[in-house]
mmCIF file of C-alpha atoms in Angstrom:
data_model
loop_
_atom_site.group_PDB
_atom_site.id
_atom_site.type_symbol
_atom_site.label_atom_id
_atom_site.label_comp_id
_atom_site.label_asym_id
_atom_site.label_seq_id
_atom_site.Cartn_x
_atom_site.Cartn_y
_atom_site.Cartn_z
ATOM 1 C CA UNK B 1 30.741 16.977 62.308
ATOM 2 C CA UNK B 2 30.178 17.352 57.685
ATOM 3 C CA UNK B 3 32.675 19.410 56.527
ATOM 4 C CA UNK B 4 31.613 22.684 53.990
ATOM 5 C CA UNK B 5 32.948 24.501 52.291
ATOM 6 C CA UNK B 6 35.418 24.759 49.508
ATOM 7 C CA UNK B 7 38.047 23.126 51.158
ATOM 8 C CA UNK B 8 35.201 19.982 51.337
ATOM 9 C CA UNK B 9 37.518 16.394 49.904
ATOM 10 C CA UNK B 10 33.335 14.896 49.754
ATOM 11 C CA UNK B 11 33.226 13.698 45.879
ATOM 12 C CA UNK B 12 29.318 13.398 44.332
ATOM 13 C CA UNK B 13 28.336 9.847 44.750
ATOM 14 C CA UNK B 14 28.775 8.179 41.409
ATOM 15 C CA UNK B 15 24.904 8.091 39.122
ATOM 16 C CA UNK B 16 24.366 4.238 37.673
ATOM 17 C CA UNK B 17 24.300 3.662 34.254
ATOM 18 C CA UNK B 18 21.868 4.832 32.013
ATOM 19 C CA UNK B 19 20.937 1.144 30.581
ATOM 20 C CA UNK B 20 20.751 0.045 34.194
ATOM 21 C CA UNK B 21 18.006 2.155 36.114
ATOM 22 C CA UNK B 22 15.266 0.249 36.297
ATOM 23 C CA UNK B 23 11.807 1.284 35.733
ATOM 24 C CA UNK B 24 9.091 -0.998 37.266
ATOM 25 C CA UNK B 25 11.371 -3.950 38.084
ATOM 26 C CA UNK B 26 12.860 -3.594 33.661
ATOM 27 C CA UNK B 27 15.823 -1.556 32.852
ATOM 28 C CA UNK B 28 15.385 0.879 30.659
ATOM 29 C CA UNK B 29 17.766 -0.264 27.974
ATOM 30 C CA UNK B 30 14.811 -3.212 28.014
ATOM 31 C CA UNK B 31 12.200 -0.661 27.530
ATOM 32 C CA UNK B 32 13.019 1.342 25.230
ATOM 33 C CA UNK B 33 14.098 -1.947 22.608
ATOM 34 C CA UNK B 34 10.491 -2.921 23.726
ATOM 35 C CA UNK B 35 8.651 0.677 23.167
ATOM 36 C CA UNK B 36 10.774 -0.474 18.928
ATOM 37 C CA UNK B 37 9.258 -3.652 19.356
ATOM 38 C CA UNK B 38 5.612 -2.132 18.841
ATOM 39 C CA UNK B 39 6.061 0.881 17.054
ATOM 40 C CA UNK B 40 7.430 -1.912 14.503
ATOM 41 C CA UNK B 41 3.915 -3.334 14.841
ATOM 42 C CA UNK B 42 1.512 -0.682 14.346
ATOM 43 C CA UNK B 43 3.459 0.430 11.622
ATOM 44 C CA UNK B 44 2.601 -2.872 9.415
ATOM 45 C CA UNK B 45 -1.016 -2.918 10.773
ATOM 46 C CA UNK B 46 -1.285 1.190 8.898
ATOM 47 C CA UNK B 47 0.360 0.045 5.742
ATOM 48 C CA UNK B 48 3.810 -0.421 6.775
ATOM 49 C CA UNK B 49 7.278 1.420 5.893
ATOM 50 C CA UNK B 50 7.555 2.091 3.324
ATOM 51 C CA UNK B 51 10.830 1.879 0.679
ATOM 52 C CA UNK B 52 11.573 5.348 -0.925
ATOM 53 C CA UNK B 53 10.498 6.196 -4.505
ATOM 54 C CA UNK B 54 14.614 6.058 -5.719
ATOM 55 C CA UNK B 55 14.254 2.233 -3.973
ATOM 56 C CA UNK B 56 10.799 1.090 -5.705
ATOM 57 C CA UNK B 57 11.646 -1.594 -9.071
ATOM 58 C CA UNK B 58 9.974 0.265 -12.061
ATOM 59 C CA UNK B 59 8.488 -2.226 -14.213
ATOM 60 C CA UNK B 60 7.654 -1.906 -17.828
ATOM 61 C CA UNK B 61 4.217 -2.748 -18.425
ATOM 62 C CA UNK B 62 3.154 -6.674 -19.347
ATOM 63 C CA UNK B 63 6.144 -7.400 -16.612
ATOM 64 C CA UNK B 64 4.772 -9.714 -13.802
ATOM 65 C CA UNK B 65 5.068 -8.049 -10.605
ATOM 66 C CA UNK B 66 4.164 -10.489 -7.129
ATOM 67 C CA UNK B 67 2.441 -8.305 -4.367
ATOM 68 C CA UNK B 68 2.744 -11.254 -2.309
ATOM 69 C CA UNK B 69 -1.005 -11.642 -1.982
ATOM 70 C CA UNK B 70 -1.482 -11.289 -5.502
ATOM 71 C CA UNK B 71 -0.181 -11.598 -9.260
ATOM 72 C CA UNK B 72 -0.300 -8.543 -10.967
ATOM 73 C CA UNK B 73 0.972 -7.907 -14.005
ATOM 74 C CA UNK B 74 -0.338 -4.003 -16.250
ATOM 75 C CA UNK B 75 -1.984 -4.438 -19.366
ATOM 76 C CA UNK B 76 -2.685 -1.034 -20.338
ATOM 77 C CA UNK B 77 -4.251 2.099 -19.740
ATOM 78 C CA UNK B 78 -7.245 4.016 -21.744
ATOM 79 C CA UNK B 79 -9.583 6.485 -21.666
ATOM 80 C CA UNK B 80 -12.915 5.970 -22.536
ATOM 81 C CA UNK B 81 -15.817 8.114 -22.310
ATOM 82 C CA UNK B 82 -18.222 5.895 -20.760
ATOM 83 C CA UNK B 83 -19.018 1.454 -19.018
ATOM 84 C CA UNK B 84 -22.560 2.021 -18.733
ATOM 85 C CA UNK B 85 -23.571 0.853 -16.615
ATOM 86 C CA UNK B 86 -21.761 -0.104 -14.448
ATOM 87 C CA UNK B 87 -19.196 3.258 -14.004
ATOM 88 C CA UNK B 88 -20.334 6.856 -15.669
ATOM 89 C CA UNK B 89 -17.940 9.827 -15.408
ATOM 90 C CA UNK B 90 -18.803 13.390 -14.824
ATOM 91 C CA UNK B 91 -20.774 15.873 -17.064
ATOM 92 C CA UNK B 92 -17.990 16.725 -20.014
ATOM 93 C CA UNK B 93 -15.793 14.001 -18.314
ATOM 94 C CA UNK B 94 -14.244 10.951 -19.496
ATOM 95 C CA UNK B 95 -13.118 7.934 -17.257
ATOM 96 C CA UNK B 96 -8.949 6.258 -17.372
ATOM 97 C CA UNK B 97 -8.862 2.231 -16.449
ATOM 98 C CA UNK B 98 -5.519 0.344 -15.606
ATOM 99 C CA UNK B 99 -6.003 -2.959 -17.125
ATOM 100 C CA UNK B 100 -4.724 -5.392 -15.250
ATOM 101 C CA UNK B 101 -4.007 -9.634 -15.685
ATOM 102 C CA UNK B 102 -4.810 -10.737 -12.221
ATOM 103 C CA UNK B 103 -4.623 -14.130 -9.969
ATOM 104 C CA UNK B 104 -5.004 -14.552 -5.929
ATOM 105 C CA UNK B 105 -1.815 -16.458 -5.866
ATOM 106 C CA UNK B 106 -3.053 -17.113 -2.222
ATOM 107 C CA UNK B 107 -5.537 -19.938 -0.731
ATOM 108 C CA UNK B 108 -8.386 -18.059 -0.833
ATOM 109 C CA UNK B 109 -10.397 -16.100 -3.344
ATOM 110 C CA UNK B 110 -11.087 -12.889 -2.494
ATOM 111 C CA UNK B 111 -12.535 -9.260 -4.589
ATOM 112 C CA UNK B 112 -9.585 -6.967 -5.884
ATOM 113 C CA UNK B 113 -8.510 -4.908 -3.047
ATOM 114 C CA UNK B 114 -8.940 -1.499 -4.251
ATOM 115 C CA UNK B 115 -5.396 0.389 -3.074
ATOM 116 C CA UNK B 116 -3.741 -2.193 -5.029
ATOM 117 C CA UNK B 117 -3.221 -0.020 -8.278
ATOM 118 C CA UNK B 118 -2.888 3.888 -7.363
ATOM 119 C CA UNK B 119 -2.328 6.829 -9.897
ATOM 120 C CA UNK B 120 0.200 9.547 -9.907
ATOM 121 C CA UNK B 121 0.836 12.869 -11.006
ATOM 122 C CA UNK B 122 -1.968 12.564 -13.165
ATOM 123 C CA UNK B 123 -3.914 15.980 -13.058
ATOM 124 C CA UNK B 124 -7.883 15.956 -11.229
ATOM 125 C CA UNK B 125 -7.385 12.698 -9.935
ATOM 126 C CA UNK B 126 -5.419 12.482 -6.299
ATOM 127 C CA UNK B 127 -2.715 10.320 -6.017
ATOM 128 C CA UNK B 128 -4.266 8.458 -2.404
ATOM 129 C CA UNK B 129 -7.940 8.110 -4.837
ATOM 130 C CA UNK B 130 -9.668 5.086 -4.703
ATOM 131 C CA UNK B 131 -10.868 3.786 -7.666
ATOM 132 C CA UNK B 132 -14.829 4.107 -8.768
ATOM 133 C CA UNK B 133 -13.922 0.249 -8.641
ATOM 134 C CA UNK B 134 -12.843 -3.208 -10.666
ATOM 135 C CA UNK B 135 -14.874 -4.719 -13.416
ATOM 136 C CA UNK B 136 -13.597 -8.326 -15.015
ATOM 137 C CA UNK B 137 -13.267 -7.255 -19.022
ATOM 138 C CA UNK B 138 -14.586 -11.132 -19.285
ATOM 139 C CA UNK B 139 -18.176 -11.274 -17.943
ATOM 140 C CA UNK B 140 -18.516 -7.083 -17.078
ATOM 141 C CA UNK B 141 -19.380 -7.660 -13.397
ATOM 142 C CA UNK B 142 -18.856 -5.158 -10.554
ATOM 143 C CA UNK B 143 -16.470 -6.109 -7.836
ATOM 144 C CA UNK B 144 -15.123 -9.809 -9.256
ATOM 145 C CA UNK B 145 -15.061 -11.984 -7.297
ATOM 146 C CA UNK B 146 -11.480 -13.913 -7.732
ATOM 147 C CA UNK B 147 -10.658 -17.405 -7.559
ATOM 148 C CA UNK B 148 -7.020 -18.809 -6.564
ATOM 149 C CA UNK B 149 -4.755 -19.247 -9.147
ATOM 150 C CA UNK B 150 -7.038 -18.329 -11.880
ATOM 151 C CA UNK B 151 -6.095 -15.302 -14.132
ATOM 152 C CA UNK B 152 -8.208 -12.787 -15.451
ATOM 153 C CA UNK B 153 -8.572 -9.323 -16.539
ATOM 154 C CA UNK B 154 -9.538 -6.724 -14.267
ATOM 155 C CA UNK B 155 -8.973 -3.251 -15.030
ATOM 156 C CA UNK B 156 -9.253 -0.479 -12.574
ATOM 157 C CA UNK B 157 -11.578 2.853 -12.938
ATOM 158 C CA UNK B 158 -11.771 6.161 -11.570
ATOM 159 C CA UNK B 159 -13.185 9.683 -13.389
ATOM 160 C CA UNK B 160 -11.091 12.038 -15.130
ATOM 161 C CA UNK B 161 -12.826 15.522 -14.906
ATOM 162 C CA UNK B 162 -13.245 17.975 -18.028
ATOM 163 C CA UNK B 163 -9.879 18.543 -19.930
ATOM 164 C CA UNK B 164 -8.328 19.830 -22.773
ATOM 165 C CA UNK B 165 -6.278 17.670 -22.977
ATOM 166 C CA UNK B 166 -5.776 13.801 -21.990
ATOM 167 C CA UNK B 167 -3.309 12.321 -20.913
ATOM 168 C CA UNK B 168 -1.037 10.375 -22.874
ATOM 169 C CA UNK B 169 0.494 9.191 -20.451
ATOM 170 C CA UNK B 170 0.602 7.811 -16.441
ATOM 171 C CA UNK B 171 2.681 6.746 -14.134
ATOM 172 C CA UNK B 172 0.888 3.970 -11.940
ATOM 173 C CA UNK B 173 2.194 1.839 -8.357
ATOM 174 C CA UNK B 174 1.186 -1.639 -6.713
ATOM 175 C CA UNK B 175 0.987 -2.216 -3.826
ATOM 176 C CA UNK B 176 2.297 -4.938 -1.997
ATOM 177 C CA UNK B 177 1.295 -7.504 1.071
ATOM 178 C CA UNK B 178 1.729 -8.857 3.882
ATOM 179 C CA UNK B 179 0.747 -12.311 5.738
ATOM 180 C CA UNK B 180 0.252 -11.815 9.160
ATOM 181 C CA UNK B 181 -0.132 -14.656 11.140
ATOM 182 C CA UNK B 182 -1.735 -13.889 13.964
ATOM 183 C CA UNK B 183 -2.866 -9.695 14.189
ATOM 184 C CA UNK B 184 -2.678 -7.803 16.998
ATOM 185 C CA UNK B 185 -5.590 -6.308 16.400
ATOM 186 C CA UNK B 186 -7.701 -9.148 15.766
ATOM 187 C CA UNK B 187 -5.759 -12.259 16.202
ATOM 188 C CA UNK B 188 -6.697 -13.704 12.531
ATOM 189 C CA UNK B 189 -4.174 -14.305 9.811
ATOM 190 C CA UNK B 190 -4.858 -11.812 6.841
ATOM 191 C CA UNK B 191 -3.057 -10.107 4.721
ATOM 192 C CA UNK B 192 -2.149 -6.936 5.039
ATOM 193 C CA UNK B 193 -0.413 -3.820 3.006
ATOM 194 C CA UNK B 194 3.580 -3.720 3.281
ATOM 195 C CA UNK B 195 5.644 -1.372 0.448
ATOM 196 C CA UNK B 196 5.084 -0.648 -3.057
ATOM 197 C CA UNK B 197 6.392 -3.531 -4.899
ATOM 198 C CA UNK B 198 6.789 -1.576 -8.309
ATOM 199 C CA UNK B 199 6.044 1.757 -10.068
ATOM 200 C CA UNK B 200 5.604 2.336 -13.794
ATOM 201 C CA UNK B 201 4.751 4.534 -16.824
ATOM 202 C CA UNK B 202 2.680 3.350 -19.054
ATOM 203 C CA UNK B 203 1.472 4.733 -22.221
ATOM 204 C CA UNK B 204 -2.178 5.915 -22.668
ATOM 205 C CA UNK B 205 -5.222 4.902 -25.644
ATOM 206 C CA UNK B 206 -7.224 7.027 -26.136
ATOM 207 C CA UNK B 207 -10.489 4.551 -26.844
ATOM 208 C CA UNK B 208 -12.825 8.112 -26.108
ATOM 209 C CA UNK B 209 -12.648 9.320 -30.620
#
């Protein structure tokens, strides 16, 4: 007969270690590691784990930046009244353009990606706003197709609303890209956004006068 009461000497059965528990034939530790790997893979597909601002290299205008898929050199930032017939500002506003020297370092040609450059902290432009488009300054082609290893002067253009004072300098960031040989989404190699590779502060030239 099993003894009961406060004087019983029966000891509780020892619990198994957490890492030894099994779920569908696999240890909890294995499931946790697998989940972490999946999280990192999904993060890479949708933009990656960006570095903190204080870790992003500060790059001056005129310095070549390796983004993985492109070599980018920010040459200047200008404000203009319009760039007809390609781009037109809103009534009373102007356009602001980041002029880059852009070269595809991949072996496949492509158009300039709209997420390559971002304006940060510019009144009237959200930090997440994509440009209206791009233009090749050589022939005024909108959203031109770039060929590998052929550097072109490409301007990224945004609208600036009517304001009492134009910015005298702007902060901008340059997006990096990671080559994925076998995407988990469609099993084709591609370039995906990775981390921000450069942060720069550039003087603005006023060409509206």
